[in-house]
Short mmCIF file of C-alpha atoms in Angstrom, two decimals:
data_model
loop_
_atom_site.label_atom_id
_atom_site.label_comp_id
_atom_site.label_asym_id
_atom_site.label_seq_id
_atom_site.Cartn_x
_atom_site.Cartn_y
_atom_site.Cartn_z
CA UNK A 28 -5.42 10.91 9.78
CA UNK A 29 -3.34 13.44 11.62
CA UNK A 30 -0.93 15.72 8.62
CA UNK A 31 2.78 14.63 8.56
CA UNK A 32 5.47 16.48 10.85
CA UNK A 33 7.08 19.11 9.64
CA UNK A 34 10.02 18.53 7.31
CA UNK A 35 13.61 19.09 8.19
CA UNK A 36 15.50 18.79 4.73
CA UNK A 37 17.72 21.95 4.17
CA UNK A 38 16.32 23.12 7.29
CA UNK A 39 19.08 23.92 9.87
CA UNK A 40 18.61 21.25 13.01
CA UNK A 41 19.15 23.14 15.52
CA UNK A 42 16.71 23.09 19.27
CA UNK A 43 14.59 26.05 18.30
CA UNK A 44 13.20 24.34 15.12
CA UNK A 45 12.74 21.02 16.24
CA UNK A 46 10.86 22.53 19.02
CA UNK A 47 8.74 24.53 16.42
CA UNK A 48 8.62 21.88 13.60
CA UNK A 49 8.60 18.55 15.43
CA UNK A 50 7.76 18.85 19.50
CA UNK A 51 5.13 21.16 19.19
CA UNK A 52 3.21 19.92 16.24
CA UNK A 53 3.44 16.26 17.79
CA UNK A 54 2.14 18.22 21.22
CA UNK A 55 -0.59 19.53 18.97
CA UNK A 56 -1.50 16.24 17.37
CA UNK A 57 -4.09 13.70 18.19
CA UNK A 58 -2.33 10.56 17.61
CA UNK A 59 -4.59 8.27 19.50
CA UNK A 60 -0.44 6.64 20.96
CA UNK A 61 -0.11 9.70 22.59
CA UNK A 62 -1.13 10.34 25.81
CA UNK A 63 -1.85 13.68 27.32
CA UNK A 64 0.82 13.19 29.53
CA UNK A 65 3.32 13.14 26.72
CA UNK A 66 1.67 16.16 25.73
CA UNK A 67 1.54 17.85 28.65
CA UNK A 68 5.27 17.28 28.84
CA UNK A 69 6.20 18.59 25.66
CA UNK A 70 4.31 21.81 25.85
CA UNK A 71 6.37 22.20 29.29
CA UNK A 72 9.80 21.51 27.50
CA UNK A 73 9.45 23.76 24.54
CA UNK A 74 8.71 26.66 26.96
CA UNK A 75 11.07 25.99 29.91
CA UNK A 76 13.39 23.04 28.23
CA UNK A 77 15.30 22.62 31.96
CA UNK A 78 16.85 18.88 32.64
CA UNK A 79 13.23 18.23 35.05
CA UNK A 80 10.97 18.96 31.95
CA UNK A 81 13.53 16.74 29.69
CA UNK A 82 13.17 13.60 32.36
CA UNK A 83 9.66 13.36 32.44
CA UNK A 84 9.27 13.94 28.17
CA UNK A 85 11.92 10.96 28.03
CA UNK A 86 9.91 9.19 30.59
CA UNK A 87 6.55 9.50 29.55
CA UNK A 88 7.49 8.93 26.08
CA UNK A 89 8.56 5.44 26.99
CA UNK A 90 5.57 4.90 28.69
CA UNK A 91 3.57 5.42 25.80
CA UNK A 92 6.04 3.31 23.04
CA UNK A 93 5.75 -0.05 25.65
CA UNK A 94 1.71 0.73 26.17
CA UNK A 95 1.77 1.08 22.44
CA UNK A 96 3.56 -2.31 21.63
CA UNK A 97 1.47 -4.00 24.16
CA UNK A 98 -1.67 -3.06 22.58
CA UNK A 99 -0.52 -4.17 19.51
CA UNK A 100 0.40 -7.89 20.58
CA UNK A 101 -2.77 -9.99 19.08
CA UNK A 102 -1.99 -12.72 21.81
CA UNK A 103 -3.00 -10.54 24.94
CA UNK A 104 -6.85 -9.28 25.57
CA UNK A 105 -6.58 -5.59 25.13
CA UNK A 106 -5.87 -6.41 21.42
CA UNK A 107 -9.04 -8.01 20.95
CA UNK A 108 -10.73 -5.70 23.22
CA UNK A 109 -9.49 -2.58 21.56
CA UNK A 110 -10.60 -3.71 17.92
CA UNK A 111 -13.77 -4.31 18.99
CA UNK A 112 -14.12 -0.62 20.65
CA UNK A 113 -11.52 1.48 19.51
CA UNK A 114 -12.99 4.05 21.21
CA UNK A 115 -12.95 2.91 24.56
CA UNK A 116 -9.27 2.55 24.34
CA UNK A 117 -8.76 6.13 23.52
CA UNK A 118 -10.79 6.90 26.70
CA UNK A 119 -8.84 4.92 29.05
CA UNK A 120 -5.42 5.60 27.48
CA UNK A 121 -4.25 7.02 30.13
CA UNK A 122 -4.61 4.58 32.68
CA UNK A 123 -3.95 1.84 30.11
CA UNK A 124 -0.79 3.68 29.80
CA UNK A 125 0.21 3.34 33.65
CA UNK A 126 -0.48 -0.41 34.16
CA UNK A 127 1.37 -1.82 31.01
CA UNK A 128 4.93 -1.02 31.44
CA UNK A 129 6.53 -3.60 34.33
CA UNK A 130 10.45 -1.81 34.57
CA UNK A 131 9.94 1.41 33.96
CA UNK A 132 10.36 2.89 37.43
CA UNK A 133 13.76 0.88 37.51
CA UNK A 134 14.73 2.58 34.32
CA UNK A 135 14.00 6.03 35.43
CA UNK A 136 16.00 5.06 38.94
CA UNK A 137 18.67 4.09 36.88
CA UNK A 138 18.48 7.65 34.46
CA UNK A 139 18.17 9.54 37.48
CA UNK A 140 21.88 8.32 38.70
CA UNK A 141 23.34 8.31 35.07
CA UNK A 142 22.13 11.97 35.29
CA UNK A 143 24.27 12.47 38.64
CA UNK A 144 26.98 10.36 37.09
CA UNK A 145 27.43 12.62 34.15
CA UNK A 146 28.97 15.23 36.17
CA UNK A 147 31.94 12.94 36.73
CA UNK A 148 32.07 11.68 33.16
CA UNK A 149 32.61 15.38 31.90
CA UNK A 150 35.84 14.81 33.52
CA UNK A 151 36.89 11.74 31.55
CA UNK A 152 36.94 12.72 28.30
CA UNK A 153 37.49 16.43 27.06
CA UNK A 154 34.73 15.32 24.23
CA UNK A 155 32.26 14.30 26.25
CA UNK A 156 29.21 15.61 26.54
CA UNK A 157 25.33 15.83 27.30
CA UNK A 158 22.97 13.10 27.17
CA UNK A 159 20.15 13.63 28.35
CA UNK A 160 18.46 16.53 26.06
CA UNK A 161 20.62 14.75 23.59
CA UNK A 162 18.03 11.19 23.07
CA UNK A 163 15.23 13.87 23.18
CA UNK A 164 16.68 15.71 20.07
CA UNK A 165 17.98 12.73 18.61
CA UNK A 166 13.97 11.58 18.56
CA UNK A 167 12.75 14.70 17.26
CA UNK A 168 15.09 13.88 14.06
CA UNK A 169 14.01 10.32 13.22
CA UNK A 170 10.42 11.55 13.81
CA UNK A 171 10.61 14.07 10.83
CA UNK A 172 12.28 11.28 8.94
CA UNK A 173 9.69 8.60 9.79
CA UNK A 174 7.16 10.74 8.76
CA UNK A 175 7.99 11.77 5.58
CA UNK A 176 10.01 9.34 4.32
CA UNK A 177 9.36 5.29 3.65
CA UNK A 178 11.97 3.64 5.45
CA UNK A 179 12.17 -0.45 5.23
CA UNK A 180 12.68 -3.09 7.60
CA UNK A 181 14.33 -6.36 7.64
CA UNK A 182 13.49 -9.84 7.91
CA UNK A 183 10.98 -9.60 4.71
CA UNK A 184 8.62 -7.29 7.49
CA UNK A 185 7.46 -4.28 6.55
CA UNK A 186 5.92 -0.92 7.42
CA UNK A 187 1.98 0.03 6.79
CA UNK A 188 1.25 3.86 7.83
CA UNK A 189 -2.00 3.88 6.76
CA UNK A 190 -3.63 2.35 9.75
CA UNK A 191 -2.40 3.78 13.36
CA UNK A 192 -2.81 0.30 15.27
CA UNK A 193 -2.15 -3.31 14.17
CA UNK A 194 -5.47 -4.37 15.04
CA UNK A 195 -6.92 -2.38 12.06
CA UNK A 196 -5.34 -4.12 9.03
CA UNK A 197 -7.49 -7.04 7.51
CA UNK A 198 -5.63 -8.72 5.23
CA UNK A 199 -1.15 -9.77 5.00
CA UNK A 200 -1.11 -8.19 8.63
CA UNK A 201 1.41 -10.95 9.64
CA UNK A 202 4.09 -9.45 8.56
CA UNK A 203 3.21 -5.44 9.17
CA UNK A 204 4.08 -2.95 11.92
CA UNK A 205 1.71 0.10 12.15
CA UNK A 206 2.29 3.21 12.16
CA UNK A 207 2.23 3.55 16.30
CA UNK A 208 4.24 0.34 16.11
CA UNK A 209 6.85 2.01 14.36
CA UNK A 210 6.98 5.26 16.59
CA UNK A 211 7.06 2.90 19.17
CA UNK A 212 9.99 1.27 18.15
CA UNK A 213 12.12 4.61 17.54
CA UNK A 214 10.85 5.87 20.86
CA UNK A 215 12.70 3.08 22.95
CA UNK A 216 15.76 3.32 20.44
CA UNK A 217 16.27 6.88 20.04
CA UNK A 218 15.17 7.53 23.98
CA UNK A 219 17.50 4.65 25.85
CA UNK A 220 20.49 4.05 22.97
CA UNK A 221 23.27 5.69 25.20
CA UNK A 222 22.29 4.40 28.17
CA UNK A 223 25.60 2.18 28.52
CA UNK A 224 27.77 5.26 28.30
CA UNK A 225 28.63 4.86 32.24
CA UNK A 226 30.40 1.55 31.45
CA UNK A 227 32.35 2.46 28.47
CA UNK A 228 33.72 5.57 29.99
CA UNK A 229 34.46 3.68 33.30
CA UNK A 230 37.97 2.56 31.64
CA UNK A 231 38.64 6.68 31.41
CA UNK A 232 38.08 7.16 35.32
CA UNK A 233 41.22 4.51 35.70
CA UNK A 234 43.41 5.83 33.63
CA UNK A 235 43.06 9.63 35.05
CA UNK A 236 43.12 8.03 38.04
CA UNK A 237 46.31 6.35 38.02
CA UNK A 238 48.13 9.42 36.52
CA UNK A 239 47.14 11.66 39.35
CA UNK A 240 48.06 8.79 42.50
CA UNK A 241 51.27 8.40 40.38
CA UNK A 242 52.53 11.85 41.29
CA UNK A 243 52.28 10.53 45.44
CA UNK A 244 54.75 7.72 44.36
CA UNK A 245 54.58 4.44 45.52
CA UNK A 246 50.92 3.46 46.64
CA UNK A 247 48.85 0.64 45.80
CA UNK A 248 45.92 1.75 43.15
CA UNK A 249 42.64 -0.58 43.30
CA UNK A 250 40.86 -0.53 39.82
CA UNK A 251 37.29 0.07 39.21
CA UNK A 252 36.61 -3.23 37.70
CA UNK A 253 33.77 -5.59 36.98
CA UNK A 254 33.02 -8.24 35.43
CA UNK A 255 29.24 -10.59 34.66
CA UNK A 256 29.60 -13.33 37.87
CA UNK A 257 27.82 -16.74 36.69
CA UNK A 258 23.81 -15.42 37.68
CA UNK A 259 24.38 -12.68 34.82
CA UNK A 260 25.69 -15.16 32.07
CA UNK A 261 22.54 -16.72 31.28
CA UNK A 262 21.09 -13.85 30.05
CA UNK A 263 23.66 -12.20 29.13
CA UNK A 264 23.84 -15.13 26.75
CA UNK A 265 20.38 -15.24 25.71
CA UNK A 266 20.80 -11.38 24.90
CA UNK A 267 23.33 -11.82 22.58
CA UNK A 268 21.44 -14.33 20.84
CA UNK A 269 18.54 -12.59 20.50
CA UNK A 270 20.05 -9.08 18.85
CA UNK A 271 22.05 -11.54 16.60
CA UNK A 272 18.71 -13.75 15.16
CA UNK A 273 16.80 -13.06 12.44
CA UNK A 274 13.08 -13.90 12.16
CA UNK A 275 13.07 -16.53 9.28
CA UNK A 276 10.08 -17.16 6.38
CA UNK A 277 9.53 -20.98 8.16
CA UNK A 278 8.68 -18.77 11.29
CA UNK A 279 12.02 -19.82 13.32
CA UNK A 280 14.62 -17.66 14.74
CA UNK A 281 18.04 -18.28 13.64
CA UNK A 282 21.30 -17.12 15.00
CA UNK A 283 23.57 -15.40 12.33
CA UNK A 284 27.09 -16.04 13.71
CA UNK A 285 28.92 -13.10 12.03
CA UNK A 286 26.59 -10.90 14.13
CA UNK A 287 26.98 -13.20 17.38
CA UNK A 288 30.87 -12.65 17.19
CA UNK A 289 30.83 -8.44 16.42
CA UNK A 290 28.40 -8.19 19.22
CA UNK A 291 30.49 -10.46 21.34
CA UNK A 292 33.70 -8.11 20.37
CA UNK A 293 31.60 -4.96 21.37
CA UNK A 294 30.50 -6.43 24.63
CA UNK A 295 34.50 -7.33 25.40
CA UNK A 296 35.14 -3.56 24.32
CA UNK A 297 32.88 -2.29 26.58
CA UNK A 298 30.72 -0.16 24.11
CA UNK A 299 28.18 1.76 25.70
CA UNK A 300 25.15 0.57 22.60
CA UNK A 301 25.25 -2.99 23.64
CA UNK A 302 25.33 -2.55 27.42
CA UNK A 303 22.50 -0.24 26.89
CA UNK A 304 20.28 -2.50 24.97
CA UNK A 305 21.26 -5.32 27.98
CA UNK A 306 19.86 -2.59 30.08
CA UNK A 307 16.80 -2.74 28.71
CA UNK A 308 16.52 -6.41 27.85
CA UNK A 309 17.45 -6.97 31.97
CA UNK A 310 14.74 -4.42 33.22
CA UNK A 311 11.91 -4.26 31.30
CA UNK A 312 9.43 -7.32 31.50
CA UNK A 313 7.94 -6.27 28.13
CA UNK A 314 11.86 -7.62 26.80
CA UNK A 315 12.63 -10.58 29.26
CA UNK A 316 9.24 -11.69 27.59
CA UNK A 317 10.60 -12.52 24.32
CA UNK A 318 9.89 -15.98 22.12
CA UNK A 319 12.80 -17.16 20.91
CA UNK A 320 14.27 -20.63 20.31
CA UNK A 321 17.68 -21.82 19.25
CA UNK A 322 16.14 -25.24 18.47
CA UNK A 323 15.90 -25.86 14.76
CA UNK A 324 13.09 -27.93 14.82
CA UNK A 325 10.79 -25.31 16.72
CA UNK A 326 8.86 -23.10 14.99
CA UNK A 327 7.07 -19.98 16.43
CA UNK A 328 3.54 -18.72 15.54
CA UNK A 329 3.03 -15.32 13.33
CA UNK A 330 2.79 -13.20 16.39
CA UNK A 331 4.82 -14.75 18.45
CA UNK A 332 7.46 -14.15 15.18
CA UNK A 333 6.10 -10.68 14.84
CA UNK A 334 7.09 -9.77 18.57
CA UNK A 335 10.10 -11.21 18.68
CA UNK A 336 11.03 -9.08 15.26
CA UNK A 337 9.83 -5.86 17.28
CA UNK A 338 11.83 -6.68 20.21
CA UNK A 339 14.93 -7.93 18.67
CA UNK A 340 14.76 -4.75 15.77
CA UNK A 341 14.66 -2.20 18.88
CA UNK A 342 17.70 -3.80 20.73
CA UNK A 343 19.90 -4.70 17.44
CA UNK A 344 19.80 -1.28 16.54
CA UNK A 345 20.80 0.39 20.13
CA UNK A 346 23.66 -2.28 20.26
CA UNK A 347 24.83 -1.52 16.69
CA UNK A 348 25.23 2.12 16.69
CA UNK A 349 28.33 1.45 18.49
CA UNK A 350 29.18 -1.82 16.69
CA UNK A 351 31.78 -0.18 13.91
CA UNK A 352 32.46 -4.09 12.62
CA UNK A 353 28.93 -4.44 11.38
CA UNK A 354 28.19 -2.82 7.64
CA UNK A 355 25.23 -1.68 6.03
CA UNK A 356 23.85 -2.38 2.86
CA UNK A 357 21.01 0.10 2.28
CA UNK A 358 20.09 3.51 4.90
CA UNK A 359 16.35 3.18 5.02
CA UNK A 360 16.62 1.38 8.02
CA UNK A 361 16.09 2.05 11.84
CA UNK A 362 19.59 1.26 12.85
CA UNK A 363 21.05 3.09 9.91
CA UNK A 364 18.52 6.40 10.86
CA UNK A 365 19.47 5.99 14.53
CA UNK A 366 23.84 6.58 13.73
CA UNK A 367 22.28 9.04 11.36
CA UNK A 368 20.74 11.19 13.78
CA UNK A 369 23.25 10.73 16.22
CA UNK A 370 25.49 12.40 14.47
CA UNK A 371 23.56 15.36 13.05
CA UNK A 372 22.55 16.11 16.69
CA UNK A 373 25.29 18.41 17.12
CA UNK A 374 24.07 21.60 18.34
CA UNK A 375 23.54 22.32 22.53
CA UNK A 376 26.26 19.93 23.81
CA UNK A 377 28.79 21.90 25.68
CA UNK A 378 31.76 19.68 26.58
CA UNK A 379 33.91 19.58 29.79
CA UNK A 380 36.78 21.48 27.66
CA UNK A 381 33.96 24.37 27.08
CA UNK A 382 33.20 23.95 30.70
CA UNK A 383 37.00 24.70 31.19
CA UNK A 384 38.05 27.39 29.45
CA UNK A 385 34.67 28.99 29.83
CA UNK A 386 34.32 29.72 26.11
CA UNK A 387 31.53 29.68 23.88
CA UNK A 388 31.40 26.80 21.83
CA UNK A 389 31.20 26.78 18.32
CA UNK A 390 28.43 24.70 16.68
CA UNK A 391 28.26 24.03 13.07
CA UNK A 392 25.02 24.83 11.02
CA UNK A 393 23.95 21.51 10.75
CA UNK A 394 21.71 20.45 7.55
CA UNK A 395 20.39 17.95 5.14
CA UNK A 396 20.90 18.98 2.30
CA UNK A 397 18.89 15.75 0.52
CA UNK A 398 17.42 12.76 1.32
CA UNK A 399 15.65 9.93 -0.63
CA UNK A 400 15.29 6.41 -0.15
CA UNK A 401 13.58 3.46 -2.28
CA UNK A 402 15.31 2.25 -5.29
CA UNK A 403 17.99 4.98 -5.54
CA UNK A 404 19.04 6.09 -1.87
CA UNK A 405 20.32 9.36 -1.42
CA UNK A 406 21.68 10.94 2.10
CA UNK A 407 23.56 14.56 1.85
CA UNK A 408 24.53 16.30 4.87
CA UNK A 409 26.82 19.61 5.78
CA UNK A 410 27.93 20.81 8.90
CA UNK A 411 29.02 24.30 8.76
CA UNK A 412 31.76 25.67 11.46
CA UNK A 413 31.70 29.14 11.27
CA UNK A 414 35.15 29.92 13.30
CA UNK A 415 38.38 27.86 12.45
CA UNK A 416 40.35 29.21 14.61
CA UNK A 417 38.55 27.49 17.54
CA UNK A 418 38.15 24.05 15.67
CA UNK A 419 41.30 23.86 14.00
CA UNK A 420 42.85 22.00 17.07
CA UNK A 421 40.09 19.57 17.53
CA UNK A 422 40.24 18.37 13.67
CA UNK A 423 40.93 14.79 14.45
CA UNK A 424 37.45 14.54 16.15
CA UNK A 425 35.61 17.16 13.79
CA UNK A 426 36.38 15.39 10.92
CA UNK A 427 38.45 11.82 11.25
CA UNK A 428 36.69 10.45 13.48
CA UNK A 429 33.07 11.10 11.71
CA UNK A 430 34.74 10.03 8.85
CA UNK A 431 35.96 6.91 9.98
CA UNK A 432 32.72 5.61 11.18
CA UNK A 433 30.97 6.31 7.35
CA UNK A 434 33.92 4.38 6.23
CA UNK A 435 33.05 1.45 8.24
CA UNK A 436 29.60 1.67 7.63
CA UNK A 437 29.41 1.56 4.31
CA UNK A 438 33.05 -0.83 3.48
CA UNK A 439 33.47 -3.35 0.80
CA UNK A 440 31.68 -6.40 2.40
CA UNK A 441 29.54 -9.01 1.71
CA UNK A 442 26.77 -8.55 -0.99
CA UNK A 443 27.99 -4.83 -1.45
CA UNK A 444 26.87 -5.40 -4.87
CA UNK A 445 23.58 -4.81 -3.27
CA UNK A 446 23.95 -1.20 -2.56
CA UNK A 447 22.23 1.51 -4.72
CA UNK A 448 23.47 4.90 -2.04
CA UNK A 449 24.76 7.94 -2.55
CA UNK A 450 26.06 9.44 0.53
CA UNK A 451 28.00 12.88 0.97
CA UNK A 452 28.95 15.00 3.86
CA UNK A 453 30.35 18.08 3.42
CA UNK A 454 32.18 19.61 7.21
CA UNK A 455 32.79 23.49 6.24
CA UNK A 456 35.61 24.77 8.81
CA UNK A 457 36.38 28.78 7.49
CA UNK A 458 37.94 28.67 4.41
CA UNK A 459 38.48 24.68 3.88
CA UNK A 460 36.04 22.27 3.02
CA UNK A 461 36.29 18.35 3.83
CA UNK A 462 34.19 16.41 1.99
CA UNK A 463 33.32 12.55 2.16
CA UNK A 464 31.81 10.92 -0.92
CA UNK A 465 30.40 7.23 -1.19
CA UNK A 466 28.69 6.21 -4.47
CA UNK A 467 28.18 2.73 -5.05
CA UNK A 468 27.17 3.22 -8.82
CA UNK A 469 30.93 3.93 -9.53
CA UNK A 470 33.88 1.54 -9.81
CA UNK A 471 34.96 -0.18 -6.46
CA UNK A 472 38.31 1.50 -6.76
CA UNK A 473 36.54 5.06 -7.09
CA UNK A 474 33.27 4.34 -4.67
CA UNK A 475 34.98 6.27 -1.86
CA UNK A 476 36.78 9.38 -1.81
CA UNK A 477 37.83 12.28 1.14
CA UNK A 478 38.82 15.48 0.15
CA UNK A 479 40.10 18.78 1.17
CA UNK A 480 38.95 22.10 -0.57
CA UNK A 481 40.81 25.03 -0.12
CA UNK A 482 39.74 28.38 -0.78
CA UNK A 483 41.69 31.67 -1.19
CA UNK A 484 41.82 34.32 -2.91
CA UNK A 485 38.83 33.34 -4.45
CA UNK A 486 40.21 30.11 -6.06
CA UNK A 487 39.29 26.71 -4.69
CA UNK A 488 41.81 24.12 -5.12
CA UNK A 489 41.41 20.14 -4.60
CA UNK A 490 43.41 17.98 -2.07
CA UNK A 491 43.54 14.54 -1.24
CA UNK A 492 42.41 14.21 2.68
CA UNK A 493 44.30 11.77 4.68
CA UNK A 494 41.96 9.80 7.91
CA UNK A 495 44.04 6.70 8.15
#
């Protein structure tokens, strides 16, 4: 068994350590779901880390997480093949690798113009910024996570590290993901979750748009506009029903309507996580191959209910990291770690504002601070600005914002009874401190509190802090 990644608690996240800590000891590895392609790339992105290097990681990468799914389906041949000589399928990895994932080159014709695109997004939104080093980093996080933490899943499945492939357990494997399973999984989430970004930000281009043709007077203004004609709907449709199923105990999928409608609402909103899991559900076969049934009366079989779980866990959580109406009840799980390490990946995204005023930008220290899960779940993070004088004008999207989106997260809601979580984060800006608290061991009326410190003079005095 290959040693576990490198930690990253009260480490601070920042490129050079997650090369150090988390690229190059993966690079370094033998995980027998990692090609030497993915390794090959990784050694070339710690040392040069350009935008070419980062496209072939992210692509090769995916490569490996669909070969690695694939492998692990007990209804095709290479299942059965590889169990009986394990061996044999770590000698033709590689060209396993190449002849498994129907899609991919679509994808990575589809990256390469978001990657074009981008330069016109910067222009949109004074916020906005990189995305494409971004997934990589975002990756790296969840990876030191993964590996040395136990995170959960739902639909009674559940995670088994102990064997690398699927095909090794011999006894309750119908409800287990292995351990290349499981990077799998994170791979396609972390690696395509912002894909949609295009179509949210669309909505931006019109309204700069009509402010400049304004300024000519009277002219007619055509807006970008689009809309699913009737050969979309269907699955479109089928989509939506899909990341809003669960896999049931009687081996049936059933539709959970509260989902069906917030996913709906995100859709209508144009949120860049759902249209990037349609993305994926439109061009890769390995996703347009999904069991699923809206029929009652039809049941699946255990794998065919074990792939559909995969597939619908990977999609759910890229459309839900933008979904603020859904709530969660516990953080151990891969749509909960995917928010999470979108957030903490603050550090080398220069927005168009830094573009425009050709400043440095100020990035906070970031750090956890502490992190447990199981019966008592514990998430601490700080981000540490170090000049206030820059990010005092931008403290709406510093701190609201963030704030906001915890707030939803973890709201009064159904079952919150449920929840045994701690969660703090502490955004240090000079001399004042903001701090969010949620502790669901207190008193509903007391579970969730903002504050501001303020320090001077060498006294630190409490304030109430305002987001709403």
């Amino acid at each position: 068994m290959n040693e576990k990644i490198g930690n990253i608690i009260n480490r601070f996240l920042n490129k050079e350590h997650l090369n150090n800590e988390i690229f190059k000891q993966v690079a370094d590895s033998d995980y027998a779901f990692l090609s030497k392609e993915s390794t090959r790339c990784f050694k070339e992105y710690i040392q040069d880390g350009n935008l070419e290097h980062a496209k072939q990681l992210w692509k090769s990468l995916l490569i490996d997480a669909i070969s690695t799914l694939k492998i692990n389906d007990s209804r095709e041949k290479i299942y059965s093949d590889s169990k009986n000589n394990i061996k044999e399928l770590k000698d033709n990895w590689e060209n396993i690798r190449k002849t498994n994932t129907y899609g991919i080159n679509e994808l990575e014709i589809y990256f390469d113009d978001f990657i074009s695109f981008e330069t016109v997004l910067y222009g949109t939104d004074e916020h906005y910024r990189d995305h494409v080093e971004h997934v990589l980093q975002v990756w790296g996080i969840g990876i030191g996570l993964l590996e040395n933490f136990n995170f959960s899943l739902n639909d009674t499945f559940e995670i088994d590290k102990s064997k690398d492939f699927h095909f090794q357990f011999t006894e309750n494997f119908d409800k287990k993901i292995s351990k290349s399973e499981l990077w799998a999984m994170w791979s396609m989430i972390a690696l395509c979750h912002d894909l949609g970004y295009p179509i949210e930000k669309t909505s931006q281009i019109n309204k700069q748009a009509k402010k400049i043709i304004a300024h000519f007077g009277n002219m007619n203004f055509s807006e970008l506009n689009y809309s699913f004609d009737i050969f979309n709907t269907f699955l479109v449709d089928k989509y939506l029903n899909i990341i809003s199923s669960k896999a049931s105990e009687n081996n049936k999928t059933l539709i959970q309507t509260k989902f069906r409608d917030k996913f709906s609402k995100s859709l209508e909103d144009y949120k860049h996580g759902v249209f990037s899991g349609l993305l994926l559900f439109k061009n890769l076969t390995y996703f347009l191959e999904t069991d699923f049934y809206q029929d009652d009366n039809k049941e699946l079989s255990n794998e065919d209910l074990r792939q559909f779980f995969i597939r619908k866990e990977i999609l759910r959580s890229i459309a839900g990291h933008t979904c603020p109406k859904i709530y969660h009840l516990s953080l151990d799980n891969l749509a909960f770690l995917l928010i999470l390490c979108d957030e903490l990946q603050e550090w080398n995204r220069p927005n168009f504002d830094d573009y425009r005023k050709s400043k440095i930008r100020v990035e906070p220290d970031v750090q956890i601070k502490e992190f447990s899960l199981g019966d008592n779940q514990v998430v601490k993070i700080e981000f540490d600005y170090k000049d206030a004088d820059i990010i005092e004008d931008h403290l709406k999207y510093v701190v609201d914002n963030r704030f906001k989106q915890i707030h939803n997260l973890l709201r009064s809601a159904k079952d919150d009874s449920q929840r045994n979580v701690l969660f703090e984060w502490e955004i240090i800006i000079g001399n004042n401190t903001y701090k969010l608290s949620f502790d669901s061991t207190k008193n509903s009326f007391r579970q969730f509190s903002i504050k501001k410190f303020v320090t001077s003079e060498g006294e630190t005095n409490s304030l109430p802090y305002e987001i709403y």
